[in-house]
Amino acid sequence: KIQTVVVFCRETVNDSSDIHVRDFCPAVGVNESAAAGTTNAALACYLMRHGLLALDQNPVLLRAEQGVELNRPSSIKSIITHADSRIERLQVGGVATRVMDGHVYLDIAQ
């Protein structure tokens, strides 16, 4: 069962981004994700596997922008350490737009 559909392109809004990403995922309860680390990790692996990333540097840095159309712009970085065109390590992190702030209080005296 398909749970998410990812669309990407190399045309970006920000000059500092390498790719523009949209992650449609209504099957998991949200129409579109504004920042998805797992999606960007999978996409980085896909791009490397299909020769769409330059491997002249090690590690390779892939900068993605996501959430722009939702007015929740996010910046996701994937760092791929490789050897002989094989991934040895993949790190993903970034900055997302905060949409709420608050506190949750639990009564644990029971």
Tab-separated table of C-alpha atoms in Angstrom:
chain	number	residue	atom	x	y	z
A	1	LYS	CA	0.000	0.000	0.000
A	2	ILE	CA	1.387	3.393	-0.992
A	3	GLN	CA	1.451	5.823	1.927
A	4	THR	CA	3.384	8.750	0.514
A	5	VAL	CA	4.107	10.218	-2.914
A	6	VAL	CA	7.145	12.436	-3.343
A	7	VAL	CA	7.614	14.959	-6.127
A	8	PHE	CA	10.904	16.800	-6.568
A	9	CYS	CA	12.639	19.082	-9.029
A	10	ARG	CA	15.929	20.939	-9.313
A	11	GLU	CA	14.193	24.302	-9.766
A	12	THR	CA	14.260	25.920	-6.320
A	13	VAL	CA	12.879	29.004	-4.626
A	14	ASN	CA	16.069	29.563	-2.612
A	15	ASP	CA	19.446	29.728	-4.312
A	16	SER	CA	20.985	27.814	-1.392
A	17	SER	CA	18.779	24.746	-2.052
A	18	ASP	CA	19.684	21.920	-4.432
A	19	ILE	CA	16.183	20.448	-4.812
A	20	HIS	CA	12.550	21.385	-4.173
A	21	VAL	CA	10.480	18.642	-2.506
A	22	ARG	CA	6.776	18.015	-1.974
A	23	ASP	CA	5.625	15.023	0.080
A	24	PHE	CA	1.941	14.106	-0.328
A	25	CYS	CA	0.834	11.674	2.374
A	26	PRO	CA	-2.946	11.615	3.044
A	27	ALA	CA	-2.775	7.898	3.877
A	28	VAL	CA	-0.885	8.743	7.082
A	29	GLY	CA	-3.277	11.501	8.156
A	30	VAL	CA	-1.920	14.686	6.595
A	31	ASN	CA	-2.354	15.857	3.016
A	32	GLU	CA	1.208	17.142	2.676
A	33	SER	CA	4.223	17.142	4.948
A	34	ALA	CA	6.120	20.419	5.346
A	35	ALA	CA	9.302	18.709	6.581
A	36	ALA	CA	10.028	14.990	6.304
A	37	GLY	CA	13.421	13.612	7.237
A	38	THR	CA	12.648	10.033	6.219
A	39	THR	CA	11.363	11.185	2.837
A	40	ASN	CA	14.473	13.271	2.215
A	41	ALA	CA	16.733	10.397	3.311
A	42	ALA	CA	15.045	8.047	0.842
A	43	LEU	CA	15.195	10.688	-1.890
A	44	ALA	CA	18.930	11.269	-1.310
A	45	CYS	CA	19.538	7.524	-1.671
A	46	TYR	CA	17.425	7.424	-4.841
A	47	LEU	CA	19.347	10.328	-6.386
A	48	MET	CA	22.669	8.696	-5.571
A	49	ARG	CA	21.638	5.259	-6.831
A	50	HIS	CA	20.512	6.705	-10.169
A	51	GLY	CA	23.615	8.837	-10.699
A	52	LEU	CA	21.849	12.143	-10.102
A	53	LEU	CA	24.273	13.335	-7.402
A	54	ALA	CA	27.837	14.397	-8.064
A	55	LEU	CA	30.111	12.121	-6.056
A	56	ASP	CA	33.236	14.238	-6.490
A	57	GLN	CA	33.063	15.226	-2.815
A	58	ASN	CA	32.863	13.022	0.241
A	59	PRO	CA	30.642	13.478	2.062
A	60	VAL	CA	27.999	14.749	-0.370
A	61	LEU	CA	25.660	17.463	0.924
A	62	LEU	CA	22.126	17.632	-0.505
A	63	ARG	CA	20.062	20.672	0.548
A	64	ALA	CA	16.304	20.373	0.075
A	65	GLU	CA	13.564	22.932	0.505
A	66	GLN	CA	10.120	21.672	1.462
A	67	GLY	CA	6.848	23.128	2.761
A	68	VAL	CA	7.066	26.317	0.690
A	69	GLU	CA	3.589	25.895	-0.828
A	70	LEU	CA	2.143	25.316	2.662
A	71	ASN	CA	3.617	28.603	3.944
A	72	ARG	CA	5.750	26.458	6.275
A	73	PRO	CA	9.154	26.549	4.575
A	74	SER	CA	11.646	23.989	5.783
A	75	SER	CA	15.273	23.270	5.026
A	76	ILE	CA	16.387	19.629	5.125
A	77	LYS	CA	20.032	18.577	4.742
A	78	SER	CA	21.102	15.064	3.819
A	79	ILE	CA	24.782	14.210	4.217
A	80	ILE	CA	25.957	11.059	2.448
A	81	THR	CA	29.339	9.524	3.183
A	82	HIS	CA	30.227	7.049	0.444
A	83	ALA	CA	32.884	4.633	-0.751
A	84	ASP	CA	32.984	3.099	-4.219
A	85	SER	CA	29.551	4.623	-4.992
A	86	ARG	CA	28.046	2.864	-1.958
A	87	ILE	CA	26.485	4.675	0.976
A	88	GLU	CA	28.407	4.144	4.195
A	89	ARG	CA	26.578	6.699	6.304
A	90	LEU	CA	23.498	8.877	5.851
A	91	GLN	CA	22.652	11.785	8.129
A	92	VAL	CA	19.494	13.861	7.830
A	93	GLY	CA	18.458	16.961	9.747
A	94	GLY	CA	17.107	20.400	9.270
A	95	VAL	CA	14.941	23.279	10.328
A	96	ALA	CA	11.149	23.388	10.093
A	97	THR	CA	8.654	26.184	10.673
A	98	ARG	CA	6.997	26.059	14.100
A	99	VAL	CA	3.203	25.926	13.845
A	100	MET	CA	2.294	25.804	17.532
A	101	ASP	CA	3.790	26.125	20.968
A	102	GLY	CA	2.464	24.920	24.288
A	103	HIS	CA	2.712	22.571	27.248
A	104	VAL	CA	1.151	19.211	28.030
A	105	TYR	CA	0.431	18.337	31.654
A	106	LEU	CA	-0.147	14.745	32.706
A	107	ASP	CA	-1.693	13.607	35.958
A	108	ILE	CA	0.498	10.654	36.900
A	109	ALA	CA	-0.651	10.391	40.541
A	110	GLN	CA	-3.066	7.564	39.744
